[in-house]
PDB file of C-alpha atoms and ligand atoms in Angstrom:
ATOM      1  CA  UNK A   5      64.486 120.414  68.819  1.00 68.00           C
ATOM      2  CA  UNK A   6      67.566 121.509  66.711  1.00 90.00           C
ATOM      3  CA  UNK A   7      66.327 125.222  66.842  1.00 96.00           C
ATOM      4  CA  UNK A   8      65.968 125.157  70.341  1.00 98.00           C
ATOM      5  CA  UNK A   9      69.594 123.526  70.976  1.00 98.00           C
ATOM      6  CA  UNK A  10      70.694 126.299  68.735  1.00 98.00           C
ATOM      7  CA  UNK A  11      69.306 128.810  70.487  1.00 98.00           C
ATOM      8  CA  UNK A  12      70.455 127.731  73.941  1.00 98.00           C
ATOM      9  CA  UNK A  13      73.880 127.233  72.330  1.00 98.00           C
ATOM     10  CA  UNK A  14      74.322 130.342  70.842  1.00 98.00           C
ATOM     11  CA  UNK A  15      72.804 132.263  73.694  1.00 98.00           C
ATOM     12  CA  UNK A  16      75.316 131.077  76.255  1.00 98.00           C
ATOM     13  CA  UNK A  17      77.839 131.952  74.615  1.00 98.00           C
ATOM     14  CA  UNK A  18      77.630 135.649  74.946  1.00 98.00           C
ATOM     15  CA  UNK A  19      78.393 134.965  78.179  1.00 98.00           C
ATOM     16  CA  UNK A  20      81.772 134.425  77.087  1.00 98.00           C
ATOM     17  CA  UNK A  21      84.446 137.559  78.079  1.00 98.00           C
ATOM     18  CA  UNK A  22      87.733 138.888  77.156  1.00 98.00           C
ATOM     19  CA  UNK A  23      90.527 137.506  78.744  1.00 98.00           C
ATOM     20  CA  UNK A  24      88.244 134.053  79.785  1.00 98.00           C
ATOM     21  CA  UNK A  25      89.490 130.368  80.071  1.00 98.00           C
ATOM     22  CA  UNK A  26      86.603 128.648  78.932  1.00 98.00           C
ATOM     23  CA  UNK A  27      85.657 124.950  79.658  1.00 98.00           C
ATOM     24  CA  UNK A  28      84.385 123.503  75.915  1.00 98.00           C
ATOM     25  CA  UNK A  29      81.672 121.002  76.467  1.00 98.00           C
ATOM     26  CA  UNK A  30      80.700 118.417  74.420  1.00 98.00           C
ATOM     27  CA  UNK A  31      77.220 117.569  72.210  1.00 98.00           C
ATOM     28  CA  UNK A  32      75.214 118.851  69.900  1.00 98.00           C
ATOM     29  CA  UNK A  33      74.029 121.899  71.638  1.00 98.00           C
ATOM     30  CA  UNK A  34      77.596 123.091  72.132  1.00 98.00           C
ATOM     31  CA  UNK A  35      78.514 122.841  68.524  1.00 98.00           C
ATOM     32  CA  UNK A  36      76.074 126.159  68.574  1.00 98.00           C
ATOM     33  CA  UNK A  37      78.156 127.869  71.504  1.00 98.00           C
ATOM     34  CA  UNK A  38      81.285 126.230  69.440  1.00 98.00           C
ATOM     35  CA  UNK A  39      80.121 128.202  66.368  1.00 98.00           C
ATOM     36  CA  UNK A  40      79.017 131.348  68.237  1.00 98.00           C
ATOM     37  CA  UNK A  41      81.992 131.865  69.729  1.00 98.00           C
ATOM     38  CA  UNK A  42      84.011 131.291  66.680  1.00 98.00           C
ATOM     39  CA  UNK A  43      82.385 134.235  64.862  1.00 98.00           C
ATOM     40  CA  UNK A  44      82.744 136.539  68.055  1.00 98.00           C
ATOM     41  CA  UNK A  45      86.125 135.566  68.088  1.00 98.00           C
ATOM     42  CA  UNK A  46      86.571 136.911  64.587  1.00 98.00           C
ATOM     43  CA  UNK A  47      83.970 139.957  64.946  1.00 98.00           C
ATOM     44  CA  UNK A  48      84.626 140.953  68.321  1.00 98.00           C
ATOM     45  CA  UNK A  49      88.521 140.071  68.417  1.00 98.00           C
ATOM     46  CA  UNK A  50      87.734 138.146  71.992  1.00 98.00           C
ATOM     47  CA  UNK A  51      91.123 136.493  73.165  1.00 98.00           C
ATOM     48  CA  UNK A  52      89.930 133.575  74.530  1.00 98.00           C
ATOM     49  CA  UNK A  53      91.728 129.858  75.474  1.00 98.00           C
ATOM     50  CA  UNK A  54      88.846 126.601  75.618  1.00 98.00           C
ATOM     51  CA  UNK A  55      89.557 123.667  77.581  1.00 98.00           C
ATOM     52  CA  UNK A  56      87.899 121.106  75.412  1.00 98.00           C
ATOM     53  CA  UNK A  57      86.198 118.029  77.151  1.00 98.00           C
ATOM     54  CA  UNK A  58      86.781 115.576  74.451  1.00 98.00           C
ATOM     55  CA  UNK A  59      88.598 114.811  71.578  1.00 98.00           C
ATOM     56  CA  UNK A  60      85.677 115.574  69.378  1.00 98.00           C
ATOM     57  CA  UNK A  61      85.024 119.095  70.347  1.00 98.00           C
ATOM     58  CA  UNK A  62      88.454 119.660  70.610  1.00 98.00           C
ATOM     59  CA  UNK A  63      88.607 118.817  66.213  1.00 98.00           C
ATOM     60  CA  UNK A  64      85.472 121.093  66.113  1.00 98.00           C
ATOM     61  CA  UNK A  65      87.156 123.890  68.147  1.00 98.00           C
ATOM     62  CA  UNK A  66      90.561 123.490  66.013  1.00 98.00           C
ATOM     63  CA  UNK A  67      88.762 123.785  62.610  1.00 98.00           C
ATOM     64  CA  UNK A  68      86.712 126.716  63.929  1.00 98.00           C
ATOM     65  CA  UNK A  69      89.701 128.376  64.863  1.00 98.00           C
ATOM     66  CA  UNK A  70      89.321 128.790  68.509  1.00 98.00           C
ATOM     67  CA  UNK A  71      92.374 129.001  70.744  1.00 98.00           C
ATOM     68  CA  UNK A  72      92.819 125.749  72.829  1.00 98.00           C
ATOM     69  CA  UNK A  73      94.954 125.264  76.136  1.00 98.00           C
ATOM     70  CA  UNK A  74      96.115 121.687  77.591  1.00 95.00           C
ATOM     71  CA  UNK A  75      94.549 121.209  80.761  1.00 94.00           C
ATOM     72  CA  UNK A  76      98.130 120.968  82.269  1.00 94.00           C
ATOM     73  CA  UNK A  77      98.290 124.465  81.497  1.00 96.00           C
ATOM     74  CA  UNK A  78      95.080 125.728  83.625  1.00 96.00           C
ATOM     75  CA  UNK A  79      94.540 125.744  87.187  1.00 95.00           C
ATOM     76  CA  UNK A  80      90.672 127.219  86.808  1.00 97.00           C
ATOM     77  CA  UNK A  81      88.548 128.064  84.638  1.00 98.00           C
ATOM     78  CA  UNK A  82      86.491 130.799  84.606  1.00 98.00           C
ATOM     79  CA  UNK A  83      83.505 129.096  82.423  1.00 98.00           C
ATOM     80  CA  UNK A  84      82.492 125.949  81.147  1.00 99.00           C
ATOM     81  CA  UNK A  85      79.579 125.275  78.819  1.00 99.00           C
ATOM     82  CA  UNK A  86      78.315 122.143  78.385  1.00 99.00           C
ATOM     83  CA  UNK A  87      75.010 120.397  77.438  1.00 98.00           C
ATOM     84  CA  UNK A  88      73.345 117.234  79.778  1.00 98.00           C
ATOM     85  CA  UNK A  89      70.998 114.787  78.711  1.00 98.00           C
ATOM     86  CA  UNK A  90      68.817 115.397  81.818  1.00 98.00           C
ATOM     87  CA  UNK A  91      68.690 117.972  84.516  1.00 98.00           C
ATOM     88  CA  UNK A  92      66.216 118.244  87.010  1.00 98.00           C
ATOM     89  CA  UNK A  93      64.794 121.199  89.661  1.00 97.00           C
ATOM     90  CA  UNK A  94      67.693 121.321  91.600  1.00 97.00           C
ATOM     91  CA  UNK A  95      70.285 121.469  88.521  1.00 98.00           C
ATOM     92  CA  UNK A  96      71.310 117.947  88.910  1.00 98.00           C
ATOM     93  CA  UNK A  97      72.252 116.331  85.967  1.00 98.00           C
ATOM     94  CA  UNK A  98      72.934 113.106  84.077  1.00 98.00           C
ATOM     95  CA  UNK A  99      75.485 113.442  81.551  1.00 98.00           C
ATOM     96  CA  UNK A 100      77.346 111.012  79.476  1.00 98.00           C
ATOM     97  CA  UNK A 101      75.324 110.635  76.527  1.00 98.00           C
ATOM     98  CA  UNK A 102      77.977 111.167  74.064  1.00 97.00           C
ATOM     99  CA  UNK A 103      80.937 109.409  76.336  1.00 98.00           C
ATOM    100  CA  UNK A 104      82.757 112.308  77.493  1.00 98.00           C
ATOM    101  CA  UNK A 105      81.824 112.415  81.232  1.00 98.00           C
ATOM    102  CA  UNK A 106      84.987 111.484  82.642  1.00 98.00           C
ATOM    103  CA  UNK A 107      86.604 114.505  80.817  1.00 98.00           C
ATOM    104  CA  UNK A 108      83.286 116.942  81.818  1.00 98.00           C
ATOM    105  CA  UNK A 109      83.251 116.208  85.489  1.00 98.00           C
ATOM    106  CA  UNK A 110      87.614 117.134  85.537  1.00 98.00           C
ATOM    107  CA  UNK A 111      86.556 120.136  84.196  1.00 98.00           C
ATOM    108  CA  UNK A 112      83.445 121.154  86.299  1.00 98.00           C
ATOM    109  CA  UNK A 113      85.468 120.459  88.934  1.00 98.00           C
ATOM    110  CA  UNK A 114      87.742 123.312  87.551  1.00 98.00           C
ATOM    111  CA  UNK A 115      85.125 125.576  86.865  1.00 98.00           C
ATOM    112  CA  UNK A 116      84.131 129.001  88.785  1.00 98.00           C
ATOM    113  CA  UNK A 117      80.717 128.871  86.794  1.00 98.00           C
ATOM    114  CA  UNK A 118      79.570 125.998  84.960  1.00 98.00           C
ATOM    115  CA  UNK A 119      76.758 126.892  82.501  1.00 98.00           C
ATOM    116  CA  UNK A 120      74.582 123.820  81.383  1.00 98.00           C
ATOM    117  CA  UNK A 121      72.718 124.531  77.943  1.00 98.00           C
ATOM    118  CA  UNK A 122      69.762 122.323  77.017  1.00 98.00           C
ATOM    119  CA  UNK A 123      66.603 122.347  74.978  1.00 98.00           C
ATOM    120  CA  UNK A 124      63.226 122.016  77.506  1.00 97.00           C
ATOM    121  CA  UNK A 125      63.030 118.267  76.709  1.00 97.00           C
ATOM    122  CA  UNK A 126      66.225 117.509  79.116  1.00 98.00           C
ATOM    123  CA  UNK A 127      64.395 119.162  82.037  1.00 98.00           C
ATOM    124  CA  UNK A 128      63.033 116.124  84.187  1.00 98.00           C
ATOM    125  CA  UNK A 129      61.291 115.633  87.500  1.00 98.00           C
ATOM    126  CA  UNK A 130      63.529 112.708  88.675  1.00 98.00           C
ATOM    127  CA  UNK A 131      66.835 112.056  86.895  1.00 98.00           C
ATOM    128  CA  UNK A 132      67.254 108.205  85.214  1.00 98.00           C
ATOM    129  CA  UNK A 133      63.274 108.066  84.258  1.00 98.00           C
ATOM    130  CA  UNK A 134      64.356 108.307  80.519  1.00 97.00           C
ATOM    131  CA  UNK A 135      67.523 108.043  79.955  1.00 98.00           C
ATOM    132  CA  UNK A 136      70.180 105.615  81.666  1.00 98.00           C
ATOM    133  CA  UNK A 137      72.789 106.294  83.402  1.00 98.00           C
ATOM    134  CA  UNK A 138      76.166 106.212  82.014  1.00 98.00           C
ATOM    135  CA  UNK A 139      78.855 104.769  84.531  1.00 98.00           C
ATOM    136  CA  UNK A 140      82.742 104.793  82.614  1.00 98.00           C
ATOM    137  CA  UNK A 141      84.658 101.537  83.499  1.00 98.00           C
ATOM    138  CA  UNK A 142      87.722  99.998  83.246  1.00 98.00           C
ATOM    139  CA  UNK A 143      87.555  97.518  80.357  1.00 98.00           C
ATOM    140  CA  UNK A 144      89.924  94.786  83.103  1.00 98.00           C
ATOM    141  CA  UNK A 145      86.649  95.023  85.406  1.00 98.00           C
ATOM    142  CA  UNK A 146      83.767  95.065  83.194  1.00 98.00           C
ATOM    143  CA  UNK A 147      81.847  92.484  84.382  1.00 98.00           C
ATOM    144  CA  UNK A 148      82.642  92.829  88.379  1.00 98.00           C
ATOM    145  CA  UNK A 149      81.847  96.623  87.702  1.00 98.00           C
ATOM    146  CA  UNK A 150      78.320  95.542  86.418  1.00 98.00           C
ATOM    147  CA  UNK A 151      77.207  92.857  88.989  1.00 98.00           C
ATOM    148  CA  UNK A 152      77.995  95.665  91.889  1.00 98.00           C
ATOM    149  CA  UNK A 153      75.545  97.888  89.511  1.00 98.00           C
ATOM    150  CA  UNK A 154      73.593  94.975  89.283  1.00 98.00           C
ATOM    151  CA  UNK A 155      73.076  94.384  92.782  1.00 98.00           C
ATOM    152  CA  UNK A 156      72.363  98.355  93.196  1.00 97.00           C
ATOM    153  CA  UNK A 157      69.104  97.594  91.097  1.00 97.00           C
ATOM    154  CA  UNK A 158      69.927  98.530  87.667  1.00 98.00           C
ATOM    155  CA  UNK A 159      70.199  96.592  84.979  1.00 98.00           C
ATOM    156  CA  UNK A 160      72.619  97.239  82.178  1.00 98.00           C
ATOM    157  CA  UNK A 161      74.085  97.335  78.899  1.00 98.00           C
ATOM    158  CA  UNK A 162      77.948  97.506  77.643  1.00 98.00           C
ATOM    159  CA  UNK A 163      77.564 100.975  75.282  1.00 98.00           C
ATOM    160  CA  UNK A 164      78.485  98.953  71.350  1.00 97.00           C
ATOM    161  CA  UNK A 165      79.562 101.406  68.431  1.00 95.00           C
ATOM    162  CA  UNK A 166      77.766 100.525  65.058  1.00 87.00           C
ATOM    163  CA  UNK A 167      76.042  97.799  66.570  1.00 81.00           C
ATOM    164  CA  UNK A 168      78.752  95.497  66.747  1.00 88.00           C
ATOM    165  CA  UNK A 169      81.618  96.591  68.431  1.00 96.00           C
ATOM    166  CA  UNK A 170      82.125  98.233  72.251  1.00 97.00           C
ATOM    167  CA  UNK A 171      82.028 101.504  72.313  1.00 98.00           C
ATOM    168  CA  UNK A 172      85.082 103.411  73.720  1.00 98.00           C
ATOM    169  CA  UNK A 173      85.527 106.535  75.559  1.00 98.00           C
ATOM    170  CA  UNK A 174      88.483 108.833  74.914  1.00 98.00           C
ATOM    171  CA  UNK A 175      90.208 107.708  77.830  1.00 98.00           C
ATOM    172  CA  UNK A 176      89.966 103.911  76.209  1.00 98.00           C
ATOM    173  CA  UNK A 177      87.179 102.886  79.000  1.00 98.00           C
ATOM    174  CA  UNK A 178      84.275 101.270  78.271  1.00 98.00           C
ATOM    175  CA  UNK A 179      80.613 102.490  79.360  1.00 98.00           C
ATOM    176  CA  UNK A 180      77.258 100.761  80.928  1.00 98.00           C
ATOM    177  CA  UNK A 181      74.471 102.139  80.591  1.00 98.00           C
ATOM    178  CA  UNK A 182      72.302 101.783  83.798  1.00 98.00           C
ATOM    179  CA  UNK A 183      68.753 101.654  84.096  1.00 98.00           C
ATOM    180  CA  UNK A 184      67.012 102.106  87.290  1.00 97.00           C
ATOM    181  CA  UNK A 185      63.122 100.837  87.936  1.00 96.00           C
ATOM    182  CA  UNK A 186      61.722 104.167  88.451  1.00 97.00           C
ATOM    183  CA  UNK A 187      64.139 106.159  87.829  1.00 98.00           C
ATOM    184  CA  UNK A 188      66.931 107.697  90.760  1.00 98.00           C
ATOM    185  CA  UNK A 189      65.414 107.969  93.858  1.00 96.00           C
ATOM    186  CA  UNK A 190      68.687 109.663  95.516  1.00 97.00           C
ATOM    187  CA  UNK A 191      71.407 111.076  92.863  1.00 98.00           C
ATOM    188  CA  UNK A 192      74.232 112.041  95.991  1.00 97.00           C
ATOM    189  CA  UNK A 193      74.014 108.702  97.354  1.00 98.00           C
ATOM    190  CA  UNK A 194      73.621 106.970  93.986  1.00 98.00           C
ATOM    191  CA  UNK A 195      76.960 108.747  93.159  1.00 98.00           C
ATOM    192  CA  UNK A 196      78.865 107.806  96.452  1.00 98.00           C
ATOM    193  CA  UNK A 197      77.830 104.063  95.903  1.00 98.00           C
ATOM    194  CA  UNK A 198      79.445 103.347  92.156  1.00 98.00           C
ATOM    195  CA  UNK A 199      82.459 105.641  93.264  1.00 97.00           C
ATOM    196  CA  UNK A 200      82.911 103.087  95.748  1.00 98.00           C
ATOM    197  CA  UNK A 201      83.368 100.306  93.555  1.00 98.00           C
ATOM    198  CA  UNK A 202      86.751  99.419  92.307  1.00 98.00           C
ATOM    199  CA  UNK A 203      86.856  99.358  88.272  1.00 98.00           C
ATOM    200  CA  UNK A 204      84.346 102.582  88.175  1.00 98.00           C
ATOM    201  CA  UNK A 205      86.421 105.342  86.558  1.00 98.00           C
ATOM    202  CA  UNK A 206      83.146 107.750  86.475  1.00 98.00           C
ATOM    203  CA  UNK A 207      79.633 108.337  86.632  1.00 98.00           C
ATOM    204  CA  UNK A 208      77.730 110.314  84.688  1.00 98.00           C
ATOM    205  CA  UNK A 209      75.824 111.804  87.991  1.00 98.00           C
ATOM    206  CA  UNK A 210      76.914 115.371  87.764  1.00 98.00           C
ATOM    207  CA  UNK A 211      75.353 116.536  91.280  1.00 98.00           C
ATOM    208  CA  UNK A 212      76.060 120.335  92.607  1.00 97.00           C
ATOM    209  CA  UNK A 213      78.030 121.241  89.783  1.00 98.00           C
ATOM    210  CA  UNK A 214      76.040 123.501  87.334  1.00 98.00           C
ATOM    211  CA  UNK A 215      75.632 127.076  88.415  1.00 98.00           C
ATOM    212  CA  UNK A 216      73.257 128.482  85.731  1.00 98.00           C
ATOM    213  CA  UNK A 217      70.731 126.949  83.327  1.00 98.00           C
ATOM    214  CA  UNK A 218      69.706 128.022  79.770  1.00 98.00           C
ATOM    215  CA  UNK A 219      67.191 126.131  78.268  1.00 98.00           C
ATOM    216  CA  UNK A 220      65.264 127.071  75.055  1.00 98.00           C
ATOM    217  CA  UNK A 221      61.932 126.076  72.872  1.00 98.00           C
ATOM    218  CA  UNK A 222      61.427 124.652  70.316  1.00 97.00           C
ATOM    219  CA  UNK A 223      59.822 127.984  68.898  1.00 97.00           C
ATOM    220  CA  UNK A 224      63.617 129.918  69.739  1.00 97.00           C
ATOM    221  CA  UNK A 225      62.993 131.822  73.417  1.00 98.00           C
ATOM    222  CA  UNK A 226      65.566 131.382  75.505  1.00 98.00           C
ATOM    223  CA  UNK A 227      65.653 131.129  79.215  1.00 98.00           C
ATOM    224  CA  UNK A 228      68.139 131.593  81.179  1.00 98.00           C
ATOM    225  CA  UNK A 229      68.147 130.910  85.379  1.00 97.00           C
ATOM    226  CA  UNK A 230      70.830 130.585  88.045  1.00 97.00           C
ATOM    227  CA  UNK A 231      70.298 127.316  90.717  1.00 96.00           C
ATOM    228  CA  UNK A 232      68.089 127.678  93.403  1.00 94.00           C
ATOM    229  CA  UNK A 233      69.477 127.508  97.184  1.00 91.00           C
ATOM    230  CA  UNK A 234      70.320 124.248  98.409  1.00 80.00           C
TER     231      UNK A 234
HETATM  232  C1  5RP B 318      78.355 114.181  76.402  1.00 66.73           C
HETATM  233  C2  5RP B 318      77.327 114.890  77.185  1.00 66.73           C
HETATM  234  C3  5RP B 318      76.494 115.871  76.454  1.00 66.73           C
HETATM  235  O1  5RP B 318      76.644 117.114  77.056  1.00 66.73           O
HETATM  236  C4  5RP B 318      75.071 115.428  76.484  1.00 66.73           C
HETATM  237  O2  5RP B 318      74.992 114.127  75.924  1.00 66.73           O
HETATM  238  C5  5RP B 318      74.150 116.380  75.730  1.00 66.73           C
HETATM  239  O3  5RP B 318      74.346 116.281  74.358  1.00 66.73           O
HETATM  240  P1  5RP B 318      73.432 117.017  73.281  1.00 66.73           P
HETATM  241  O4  5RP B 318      73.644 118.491  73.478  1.00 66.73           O
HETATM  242  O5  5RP B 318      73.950 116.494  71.973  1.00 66.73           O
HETATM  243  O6  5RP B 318      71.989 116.613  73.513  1.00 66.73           O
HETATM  244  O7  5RP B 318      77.159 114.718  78.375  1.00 66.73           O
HETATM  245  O8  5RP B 318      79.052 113.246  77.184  1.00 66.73           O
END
């Protein structure tokens, strides 16, 4: 698995060109692009700025040296790669897995080309069959927040840290972790529904937003593929 995350990593980031603002995702298959671009950086002597999506990549782009911009300071960016805990045929995609999709969909939304890079196991049929959703929340609305998700079909669980304690996101929200009976029949509407409700900051329902896929083996090969029509 980590071979393949490194390959996908590191292969997306020669997409990277002079003169780029580049979106920084987050997860452990852009610590590879994080690394790769580092080294190009010093071999190549590629100016580059990253937008970083969280506070954790942005400490992993710092100590690898990479030029960073405040998002204050961008009004597009030219690339963004980030990773996705599930994507399915038509490049929709749950994200969240690590907590930063509040600051990932702000920068999608940014982005001329988002580039999603994932090893094979993340490519699913239906999106929510394995892995739950992640919906970011106001802490003040927790439990109104989940009894609208309840009612929606899923049921639920308040993301802890180290067992014990409630996880927080960078943006000092909380996160529930949704699970649907079957998985999500229909991601768009699913996504128009929790915006709806008052307390959601997010969810991790990333729909339309990824322009090119490269997903890799566990054996190394690398593919690479650009979304179908809609
Ligand atoms: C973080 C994310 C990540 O992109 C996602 O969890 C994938 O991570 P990894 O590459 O470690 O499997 O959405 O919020």
């Amino acid at each position: 698995m980590s071979r393949a995350k490194e390959a996908a990593g590191r292969a997306a980031a020669e997409h990277i060109r002079d003169g780029m603002t580049v979106g920084l995702g987050t997860g452990s298959t852009v610590r590879f692009t994080l690394e790769r671009l580092a080294e190009r950086i010093r071999v190549e002597r590629l100016v580059v700025r990253g937008v970083p999506t969280s506070l954790d990549t942005e400490h992993k782009a710092r100590a690898l040296g990479i030029p960073l911009a405040l998002l204050e300071e961008v009004e597009t960016i030219d690339l963004t790669i980030d990773g996705a805990d599930e994507i399915d045929a038509r490049f929709d995609m749950i994200k969240g897995g690590g907590g930063a999709l509040l600051r990932e969909k702000v920068v999608a939304a940014l982005t001329k080309r988002e580039l999603i890079v994932v090893d094979r196991s993340k490519m699913v049929e239906r999106l929510g069959v394995r892995f739950p959703l992640p919906v970011e929340v106001v802490p003040f609305a927790r439990a109104a927040v989940a009894r609208r998700i309840g009612a929606l079909g899923a049921a639920w669980t308040v993301r802890m840290r180290d067992g014990n304690e409630v996880a927080r996101t960078d943006n000092g929200n909380e996160i529930l972790d949704c699970r649907f009976p079957g998985g999500i029949a229909d991601a768009a509407a699913l996504e128009r529904a929790l915006d709806e409700i008052p307390g959601v900051v997010e969810s991790g329902l990333f729909i339309g937003l990824a322009h090119t896929l490269v997903v890799a083996d566990d054996d190394g090969r690398v593919e690479q593929r650009p979304r179908p029509a809609r």
